[in-house]
Amino acid sequence: MTNSLVPPAGPQRVLALAQLANSIGDGAYYVTSALYFTHVVGLAPGRVGLGLTVAWAVGSLVGVPLGRLADRRGPRGTAVLLALATAAAVASFLVVRGFLPFVLAACAYASAQSGLAAARQALLAGLVPAGERTGLLAHLQSTLNAGLAVGAGLGGLALHAGTRAAYLGVFALDAVSFLLCAALMLRLPSVAPASAVVRRSHGLGVLRDRPYVLITFLNTVLLLRMPLLSLGIPLWITERTEAPAWLVSALFVLNTGAVMVFQVRMARGVTGLVSATRAIRRSGLVMLASCAVFALSSGVSPMVAVGVLVAGAVLQVVAEMQQSAGSWQLAFDLAPADRMGEYQGFFGTGVTVARTMGPLVLTALLVGWGTPGWLLLGGVMLAASYAMGPATRWATVTATATAGPSKEPVRQPVPVN
């Protein structure tokens, strides 16, 4: 892996540029969409929340079949079409004027985004050797954070202007960013679709792979860190501590900047299943420490609370980078090479589930229970991180047992600590 924050020339750099393109548009979209739908479209905040929940629930359901489509038809072409579909869905928001059209457009957007994520992972797997995938994903995560930061700045300008034209400009920018993403992916080499054997596969598909389902579930638990940053910590700061409200923004900037600068370095030691499960175990320990530190910020002076919260946020982002690197490695290494899109589509549902259920769980634990809630959250994440080792051993044993004597194993079994 290169020491540079820029991926090496070739397909890896093109993938990073495509990621940068659409993440700039998404960053602008994320900071303006809620106000656009309420102030410009005229929807009640509760209806916006309901519509987005329905949309992401639909998106999580279609991720697997769209990933399977990428396996059957080829990931590059599927990814390009889904990027175009995402652009069209974003553009449709420009003309939405009621609740039902908003829900339909949001469902189209979430479905295209979920399918695009799965297809891009399958495309990456087809273009990049197995030993380089986690390193590239670290580069892509850094690129994502950089693009979101730039996009958030552009969205902030639109919020400052506060005009209908400014909001429409942001949505137009997001649509164009996905068109650029599609154009960049067309520059990538084509990846052959899966074999005819996979084309005839049917039924439950990835759901029959119980070890992979368990690993996806455990990863979903660990992904509760995502709404923790966007919802749990802000509520904790404003409801349970004396720290100033502006600290919410400062901690977000700290997290984004740390991932942008250090994610590549943090992923450097993750090269296989052994190092991946080790990184995830460490992330669980660090996350428990982070939760304990966050809990200490209640009942102290504002200045002490600020220092404690910053320390907790530093531990949290370290755990995040360790968990991300380990989970990327597991997601690819434990998936059959000829069903990568289907498996990545399923693994990606963890993000949607964590974002959907996380707010309810975190609000009850942190705001409702206080310090015991923090410790329970840290304990659950520690347990999930340590369960990854046995689950991965189960997956490798199952892969060995199900590979026929005349067939190549669907996974390469690797000893796991």
mmCIF file of C-alpha atoms in Angstrom, residues 9 20 35 63 83 96 123 176 184 195 285 306 334 350 365 387:
data_model
loop_
_atom_site.group_PDB
_atom_site.id
_atom_site.type_symbol
_atom_site.label_atom_id
_atom_site.label_comp_id
_atom_site.label_asym_id
_atom_site.label_seq_id
_atom_site.Cartn_x
_atom_site.Cartn_y
_atom_site.Cartn_z
ATOM 1 C CA ALA A 9 -2.778 5.470 -10.986
ATOM 2 C CA LEU A 20 -15.007 12.172 -4.812
ATOM 3 C CA LEU A 35 -34.718 22.427 5.100
ATOM 4 C CA GLY A 63 -29.767 -3.880 -2.272
ATOM 5 C CA ALA A 83 -25.418 6.169 -10.919
ATOM 6 C CA VAL A 96 -41.681 17.270 -6.107
ATOM 7 C CA LEU A 123 -16.606 -3.691 -9.510
ATOM 8 C CA VAL A 176 -24.604 16.428 -11.879
ATOM 9 C CA LEU A 184 -15.756 8.260 -14.673
ATOM 10 C CA SER A 195 -20.965 -17.685 -14.719
ATOM 11 C CA LEU A 285 -12.095 -2.304 23.474
ATOM 12 C CA VAL A 306 -15.389 19.936 26.712
ATOM 13 C CA LEU A 334 -15.832 -14.199 3.169
ATOM 14 C CA GLY A 350 -26.170 -3.059 7.983
ATOM 15 C CA LEU A 365 -29.871 4.378 26.230
ATOM 16 C CA ALA A 387 -17.889 -12.517 18.564
#
